[in-house]
Coordinates of N, CA, C and O in Angstrom, one line a residue:
X1 N -95.6 -37.5 -62.7 CA -96.6 -36.2 -62.7 C -97.1 -36.4 -60.8 O -96.5 -36.3 -60.2
X2 N -97.5 -34.6 -60.9 CA -97.8 -34.3 -59.7 C -99.1 -34.8 -59.3 O -99.7 -34.8 -60.1
X3 N -99.3 -34.0 -58.4 CA -100.8 -34.9 -57.4 C -102.1 -33.8 -58.7 O -103.1 -34.1 -59.0
X4 N -101.5 -32.3 -58.7 CA -102.7 -32.2 -59.8 C -102.5 -32.0 -60.9 O -104.1 -32.2 -61.5
X5 N -101.9 -32.6 -61.3 CA -101.6 -33.4 -63.0 C -102.4 -35.1 -62.7 O -103.4 -35.0 -63.4
X6 N -102.5 -35.8 -61.6 CA -102.9 -36.9 -61.8 C -104.3 -36.7 -61.3 O -105.6 -37.4 -61.6
X7 N -105.1 -35.3 -60.3 CA -106.2 -35.3 -59.9 C -107.0 -34.9 -61.5 O -108.3 -35.4 -61.5
X8 N -106.2 -34.5 -62.4 CA -107.0 -33.5 -63.3 C -107.2 -34.6 -64.6 O -108.3 -34.5 -65.4
X9 N -106.7 -35.5 -64.2 CA -106.8 -37.0 -65.4 C -108.5 -37.9 -65.1 O -108.4 -39.0 -64.3
X10 N -109.3 -37.6 -65.2 CA -110.8 -38.1 -65.2 C -110.8 -39.4 -65.3 O -111.5 -40.6 -64.9
X11 N -109.9 -39.8 -66.1 CA -109.7 -41.5 -66.3 C -109.1 -42.7 -65.4 O -109.6 -43.4 -65.7
X12 N -108.5 -41.6 -64.5 CA -108.0 -42.6 -63.5 C -109.1 -43.0 -62.1 O -109.5 -42.2 -61.8
X13 N -109.2 -43.8 -61.8 CA -109.5 -44.2 -60.3 C -108.8 -44.5 -59.2 O -109.5 -44.0 -58.6
X14 N -107.4 -44.3 -59.4 CA -106.8 -44.1 -58.0 C -105.3 -43.9 -58.8 O -105.0 -44.2 -59.9
X15 N -104.7 -43.3 -57.8 CA -103.1 -43.0 -58.5 C -102.7 -43.1 -56.8 O -102.7 -42.6 -55.9
X16 N -101.1 -42.6 -56.8 CA -99.9 -42.6 -56.0 C -99.1 -41.6 -57.0 O -98.8 -42.0 -57.7
X17 N -98.4 -40.5 -55.7 CA -97.2 -40.0 -56.1 C -96.6 -40.2 -55.1 O -96.2 -40.3 -53.5
X18 N -95.3 -40.6 -55.8 CA -93.9 -41.0 -54.9 C -92.5 -40.6 -55.8 O -92.7 -40.7 -56.9
X19 N -92.0 -39.7 -55.4 CA -90.5 -39.2 -55.9 C -89.6 -40.5 -55.6 O -89.7 -41.4 -54.2
X20 N -89.4 -41.7 -56.9 CA -88.6 -42.9 -56.7 C -87.5 -42.3 -55.8 O -86.4 -43.5 -56.1
X21 N -87.1 -41.6 -56.3 CA -85.4 -40.9 -56.1 C -85.5 -41.1 -54.7 O -83.7 -41.0 -54.3
X22 N -86.2 -40.3 -54.1 CA -86.1 -40.7 -52.5 C -86.7 -41.8 -51.6 O -85.7 -42.3 -50.7
X23 N -87.9 -42.3 -52.0 CA -88.0 -43.7 -51.8 C -88.4 -44.6 -52.7 O -89.6 -44.7 -53.2
X24 N -87.4 -45.5 -53.3 CA -87.6 -46.5 -54.6 C -88.8 -47.8 -54.1 O -89.1 -48.8 -54.6
X25 N -89.3 -47.5 -52.3 CA -89.8 -48.6 -51.9 C -91.3 -48.8 -52.5 O -92.0 -47.8 -52.4
X26 N -91.7 -49.8 -53.2 CA -93.3 -49.9 -53.6 C -94.1 -51.0 -53.0 O -95.2 -51.4 -53.3
X27 N -93.6 -50.9 -51.8 CA -94.3 -51.8 -50.2 C -96.1 -51.3 -50.3 O -96.9 -52.6 -49.2
X28 N -96.7 -50.3 -51.0 CA -97.8 -50.3 -51.0 C -98.8 -51.5 -51.9 O -100.0 -51.5 -51.8
X29 N -97.9 -52.1 -52.7 CA -98.5 -52.9 -53.6 C -98.0 -54.4 -53.0 O -96.7 -54.9 -52.9
X30 N -99.2 -55.1 -53.2 CA -98.4 -56.9 -53.4 C -98.0 -57.3 -54.0 O -97.8 -56.7 -55.5
X31 N -96.9 -58.1 -53.6 CA -96.3 -59.4 -54.9 C -97.2 -59.5 -56.0 O -98.9 -59.7 -55.8
X32 N -97.3 -60.0 -57.0 CA -98.0 -60.2 -58.4 C -99.4 -59.4 -58.4 O -100.1 -60.1 -58.6
X33 N -99.0 -58.1 -58.5 CA -100.7 -57.0 -58.5 C -100.5 -56.7 -59.2 O -101.6 -56.1 -59.9
X34 N -99.9 -56.4 -60.8 CA -99.8 -56.0 -62.1 C -99.3 -56.9 -63.3 O -98.5 -57.3 -63.0
X35 N -100.2 -56.8 -64.5 CA -100.3 -57.1 -65.4 C -99.1 -56.4 -66.3 O -98.3 -56.9 -66.7
X36 N -98.8 -55.3 -66.0 CA -97.9 -54.1 -67.0 C -97.6 -53.0 -65.8 O -98.6 -52.6 -64.7
X37 N -96.1 -52.8 -66.2 CA -95.5 -51.8 -65.5 C -95.2 -50.7 -67.1 O -94.2 -51.6 -67.4
X38 N -95.8 -49.6 -66.6 CA -95.1 -48.6 -67.6 C -94.2 -47.7 -66.8 O -94.7 -46.9 -66.1
X39 N -93.0 -47.4 -67.1 CA -92.3 -46.5 -66.9 C -92.1 -45.5 -68.7 O -91.2 -45.8 -69.4
X40 N -92.8 -43.9 -68.5 CA -92.7 -43.1 -70.3 C -91.4 -42.4 -69.8 O -91.6 -40.9 -69.1
X41 N -90.7 -42.3 -70.6 CA -89.2 -41.2 -70.3 C -88.9 -40.5 -69.4 O -89.4 -39.6 -69.2
X42 N -88.9 -41.4 -68.3 CA -88.0 -40.8 -66.9 C -87.2 -41.9 -66.7 O -86.7 -42.0 -65.2
X43 N -87.1 -43.0 -67.0 CA -85.3 -43.8 -67.1 C -84.3 -43.1 -66.6 O -83.7 -43.7 -65.6
X44 N -84.1 -42.0 -67.4 CA -83.1 -41.4 -67.0 C -82.9 -40.3 -65.7 O -81.8 -39.7 -66.3
X45 N -84.0 -40.4 -65.1 CA -83.7 -39.6 -64.2 C -83.8 -40.5 -63.0 O -83.4 -39.8 -61.9
X46 N -83.5 -41.5 -63.3 CA -83.9 -42.4 -62.1 C -82.3 -42.2 -61.4 O -81.5 -43.1 -61.6
X47 N -82.4 -42.4 -59.5 CA -81.5 -42.3 -58.9 C -81.0 -43.9 -58.1 O -79.3 -43.8 -58.0
X48 N -81.9 -44.5 -58.3 CA -82.0 -45.7 -57.4 C -82.5 -46.9 -58.3 O -83.6 -47.6 -58.0
X49 N -82.3 -47.0 -59.8 CA -82.6 -47.4 -60.8 C -83.0 -49.4 -60.1 O -83.9 -50.2 -60.2
X50 N -81.8 -49.8 -59.5 CA -81.9 -51.4 -59.2 C -82.5 -51.2 -58.5 O -83.6 -52.4 -58.6
X51 N -82.7 -50.3 -57.3 CA -84.1 -50.8 -56.2 C -85.7 -51.1 -57.0 O -86.0 -51.4 -56.7
X52 N -85.6 -49.9 -57.5 CA -86.8 -50.1 -58.3 C -86.9 -50.9 -59.5 O -88.1 -51.7 -59.2
X53 N -86.4 -51.6 -60.1 CA -86.4 -52.3 -61.2 C -87.2 -53.7 -60.3 O -87.6 -54.5 -60.3
X54 N -85.9 -54.1 -59.2 CA -86.1 -54.8 -57.9 C -87.8 -54.8 -57.7 O -88.4 -56.2 -58.0
X55 N -87.8 -53.5 -57.5 CA -90.0 -54.0 -57.0 C -90.9 -53.6 -58.0 O -91.7 -54.6 -57.7
X56 N -90.4 -53.7 -59.0 CA -91.2 -53.4 -60.1 C -91.3 -55.3 -60.6 O -92.5 -55.4 -60.8
X57 N -90.1 -55.9 -60.6 CA -89.9 -57.7 -60.8 C -91.0 -58.2 -59.6 O -91.5 -59.1 -60.1
X58 N -90.7 -57.3 -58.6 CA -91.7 -58.0 -57.2 C -93.0 -57.7 -57.7 O -93.8 -59.2 -57.0
X59 N -93.6 -56.6 -58.1 CA -95.0 -56.2 -58.3 C -95.6 -56.9 -59.5 O -97.0 -56.7 -59.9
X60 N -94.8 -57.2 -60.2 CA -95.4 -57.9 -61.6 C -95.6 -59.1 -61.5 O -94.8 -59.8 -60.8
X61 N -96.7 -59.7 -62.2 CA -97.3 -61.1 -61.9 C -96.1 -61.4 -63.2 O -95.9 -61.3 -63.8
X62 N -96.2 -63.2 -63.1 CA -95.6 -63.9 -63.9 C -96.0 -64.1 -65.0 O -97.2 -63.7 -65.6
X63 N -95.8 -63.1 -66.1 CA -95.9 -63.2 -67.9 C -96.3 -62.0 -67.6 O -96.7 -61.8 -68.9
X64 N -96.2 -61.0 -67.1 CA -96.2 -60.1 -67.1 C -95.2 -58.8 -67.6 O -94.7 -59.8 -67.9
X65 N -95.4 -57.6 -68.3 CA -94.8 -56.9 -69.0 C -94.6 -55.4 -68.7 O -95.3 -54.6 -68.2
X66 N -93.1 -55.4 -68.7 CA -93.0 -54.5 -68.1 C -92.3 -53.2 -69.1 O -91.3 -54.0 -70.1
X67 N -93.0 -52.2 -69.4 CA -92.1 -51.5 -70.5 C -91.3 -49.8 -70.2 O -91.5 -49.5 -69.4
X68 N -90.4 -50.0 -70.4 CA -89.2 -49.0 -70.2 C -88.9 -48.1 -71.6 O -89.0 -48.4 -72.9
X69 N -90.0 -46.7 -71.5 CA -89.7 -46.0 -73.0 C -88.7 -44.5 -72.8 O -88.8 -43.9 -71.7
X70 N -87.8 -44.3 -73.3 CA -87.2 -43.0 -73.9 C -87.0 -42.7 -74.6 O -87.1 -43.1 -76.2
X71 N -86.1 -41.5 -74.8 CA -86.0 -40.6 -76.2 C -84.7 -40.4 -76.1 O -84.0 -40.1 -75.1
X72 N -84.1 -39.5 -77.3 CA -83.3 -38.2 -77.2 C -83.6 -37.0 -76.6 O -82.3 -36.1 -76.6
X73 N -84.9 -37.2 -76.1 CA -84.8 -35.4 -75.7 C -85.3 -35.7 -73.7 O -85.7 -36.9 -73.5
X74 N -84.5 -34.8 -73.2 CA -84.5 -35.3 -71.6 C -84.1 -33.6 -71.6 O -83.6 -32.8 -71.6
X75 N -84.6 -33.3 -70.3 CA -84.4 -32.2 -68.8 C -82.6 -32.6 -68.4 O -82.6 -33.9 -67.5
X76 N -81.7 -32.3 -69.2 CA -80.2 -32.4 -68.9 C -79.9 -32.3 -67.2 O -79.2 -32.3 -67.1
X77 N -80.4 -31.2 -67.0 CA -80.0 -31.0 -65.2 C -80.5 -31.8 -64.1 O -80.3 -31.8 -63.3
X78 N -81.7 -32.8 -65.1 CA -82.1 -33.9 -63.9 C -81.4 -35.3 -64.4 O -81.9 -36.2 -63.7
X79 N -81.6 -35.5 -65.3 CA -80.8 -36.8 -65.9 C -79.5 -37.6 -65.1 O -78.8 -36.2 -65.0
X80 N -79.1 -39.0 -64.8 CA -78.5 -39.3 -64.0 C -76.9 -39.3 -65.5 O -77.1 -38.9 -66.2
X81 N -76.2 -38.4 -64.9 CA -74.5 -38.6 -65.6 C -74.5 -39.5 -66.3 O -74.0 -38.8 -67.7
X82 N -74.6 -40.6 -66.1 CA -74.1 -42.2 -67.0 C -75.2 -41.6 -68.7 O -74.9 -41.9 -69.8
X83 N -76.3 -41.2 -68.4 CA -77.1 -41.1 -69.6 C -76.6 -40.0 -70.5 O -77.0 -40.0 -71.6
X84 N -76.5 -39.1 -69.6 CA -76.0 -37.5 -70.7 C -74.7 -37.7 -71.4 O -74.5 -37.6 -72.7
X85 N -73.6 -39.0 -71.5 CA -72.7 -39.3 -71.8 C -72.8 -40.5 -72.6 O -71.7 -40.8 -73.3
X86 N -73.8 -40.9 -72.8 CA -74.2 -42.3 -73.4 C -75.0 -41.8 -75.0 O -75.4 -40.9 -74.7
X87 N -74.3 -42.5 -75.3 CA -75.4 -42.5 -77.2 C -76.5 -43.3 -77.0 O -76.9 -43.5 -76.1
X88 N -77.2 -43.2 -78.3 CA -78.5 -44.3 -78.6 C -78.2 -45.5 -78.1 O -78.6 -46.0 -76.9
X89 N -77.5 -46.7 -78.3 CA -76.8 -47.8 -78.0 C -76.5 -47.7 -76.4 O -77.1 -48.7 -76.1
X90 N -75.7 -47.2 -76.6 CA -75.5 -46.9 -74.5 C -76.1 -46.9 -73.7 O -76.4 -47.3 -72.6
X91 N -77.3 -45.9 -74.2 CA -78.8 -46.0 -73.2 C -79.3 -46.8 -73.0 O -80.4 -47.3 -72.1
X92 N -79.2 -47.9 -74.5 CA -80.2 -49.1 -74.3 C -79.0 -49.9 -73.6 O -80.6 -50.7 -72.9
X93 N -78.0 -50.3 -73.5 CA -77.3 -50.9 -73.0 C -77.6 -50.5 -71.3 O -77.5 -51.4 -70.7
X94 N -77.7 -49.2 -70.9 CA -78.3 -49.1 -69.6 C -79.1 -49.4 -69.1 O -79.2 -50.2 -67.8
X95 N -80.5 -49.3 -70.0 CA -81.3 -49.7 -69.5 C -81.8 -51.3 -69.5 O -82.1 -51.9 -68.4
X96 N -80.8 -52.1 -70.2 CA -80.7 -53.3 -70.5 C -80.4 -53.9 -68.9 O -80.2 -55.0 -68.4
X97 N -78.7 -53.2 -68.7 CA -78.8 -53.4 -67.2 C -79.3 -53.7 -65.9 O -79.1 -54.5 -64.8
X98 N -79.7 -52.1 -66.4 CA -80.7 -52.2 -64.7 C -81.8 -53.5 -64.6 O -81.7 -53.9 -63.8
X99 N -82.5 -53.9 -65.8 CA -83.3 -55.2 -65.5 C -82.4 -56.1 -65.7 O -82.4 -57.4 -64.7
X100 N -81.0 -56.5 -66.3 CA -80.2 -58.0 -66.0 C -79.3 -58.0 -64.6 O -79.7 -58.6 -63.5
X101 N -79.6 -56.7 -63.8 CA -78.7 -56.7 -62.5 C -79.8 -56.5 -61.6 O -79.6 -56.9 -60.2
X102 N -81.3 -56.7 -61.4 CA -81.7 -56.2 -60.8 C -82.4 -57.4 -60.4 O -82.9 -57.7 -58.8
X103 N -82.8 -58.4 -61.1 CA -83.6 -59.1 -61.0 C -83.6 -60.5 -62.1 O -83.1 -60.4 -63.1
X104 N -84.6 -61.4 -61.4 CA -84.5 -62.6 -62.8 C -85.4 -62.1 -63.7 O -86.5 -63.0 -63.7
X105 N -85.4 -61.6 -64.4 CA -86.6 -60.8 -65.8 C -86.2 -62.0 -66.9 O -84.4 -62.6 -66.9
X106 N -87.5 -62.9 -67.3 CA -87.1 -63.5 -67.9 C -86.8 -63.2 -69.5 O -86.2 -64.4 -70.1
X107 N -86.8 -62.2 -69.9 CA -87.0 -62.0 -71.2 C -86.5 -60.3 -71.0 O -87.5 -59.6 -70.8
X108 N -85.7 -59.9 -72.2 CA -85.1 -58.4 -71.9 C -85.1 -58.0 -73.9 O -84.7 -59.1 -74.4
X109 N -85.9 -57.6 -74.2 CA -86.4 -57.0 -75.8 C -86.0 -55.5 -76.0 O -86.6 -54.9 -75.2
X110 N -85.3 -55.0 -77.1 CA -85.3 -53.2 -77.2 C -85.7 -53.7 -78.4 O -85.2 -54.4 -79.7
X111 N -86.6 -52.5 -79.0 CA -87.0 -52.2 -80.1 C -86.9 -50.7 -80.2 O -87.1 -49.6 -79.7
X112 N -86.9 -50.4 -81.2 CA -86.8 -48.9 -82.3 C -87.9 -49.0 -82.5 O -88.5 -49.5 -83.7
X113 N -89.3 -47.8 -81.9 CA -90.2 -47.8 -82.7 C -90.4 -46.9 -83.6 O -91.2 -46.0 -83.9
X114 N -89.3 -45.7 -83.6 CA -89.5 -44.6 -84.5 C -89.5 -44.6 -85.9 O -89.1 -45.6 -86.3
X115 N -90.1 -43.9 -86.3 CA -90.9 -44.2 -88.2 C -89.6 -44.0 -88.6 O -88.8 -42.9 -88.6
X116 N -89.1 -44.9 -89.4 CA -88.3 -44.9 -90.7 C -88.8 -43.6 -91.9 O -89.9 -43.6 -92.2
X117 N -88.0 -42.5 -91.7 CA -88.2 -41.5 -93.0 C -87.1 -41.8 -93.7 O -85.9 -42.1 -93.8
X118 N -87.7 -41.8 -94.8 CA -86.7 -41.9 -96.4 C -86.0 -40.4 -96.3 O -85.9 -39.4 -96.2
X119 N -84.3 -40.7 -96.7 CA -83.5 -39.7 -97.0 C -83.9 -38.8 -97.9 O -83.8 -39.2 -98.8
X120 N -83.2 -37.6 -97.9 CA -83.9 -36.9 -98.6 C -82.6 -36.4 -99.6 O -81.6 -37.2 -99.5
X121 N -83.0 -36.6 -100.4 CA -81.9 -36.3 -101.6 C -81.1 -35.0 -101.9 O -81.0 -34.1 -101.3
X122 N -79.5 -35.7 -102.1 CA -78.2 -34.6 -101.8 C -78.2 -34.2 -103.0 O -78.8 -34.7 -104.1
X123 N -78.4 -32.6 -103.0 CA -77.8 -31.6 -103.5 C -76.9 -31.8 -104.8 O -75.8 -32.3 -103.8
X124 N -77.4 -31.6 -106.0 CA -76.2 -31.7 -106.9 C -74.6 -31.3 -106.3 O -75.1 -29.8 -105.9
X125 N -73.3 -31.1 -106.5 CA -72.4 -30.1 -106.3 C -72.3 -29.6 -107.3 O -72.4 -29.8 -108.6
X126 N -71.5 -28.2 -106.6 CA -71.3 -27.0 -107.6 C -70.0 -27.3 -108.1 O -69.0 -27.7 -107.9
X127 N -70.2 -26.8 -110.1 CA -68.8 -27.1 -110.4 C -68.1 -25.8 -111.2 O -69.1 -25.1 -111.2

């Protein structure tokens, strides 16, 4: 989000604007200073994911939770190439590898939270 969007959110008490693709360093935050870290539908745009995931691990308190959400909708002109070439399972693997290779994360779990829809009935075939 940009500065204007963040300032418009009256529920925020403070905020930081930083392009993580230019500067993945989160040194403005102390070690073990967050209970939860959320990345909502932007992991597919990270060009320095290992550095960012290492920093997330550093600033997350022991027992804290890191949530990475993504969907099959994206800005193709901004997403990294391997993301564009992957299917849903491949994208889960990409995110899992970011966790696995960046730090000593204790548990990595993937959840599919989309609502299951009943399959429509097939129309009868014409004879």
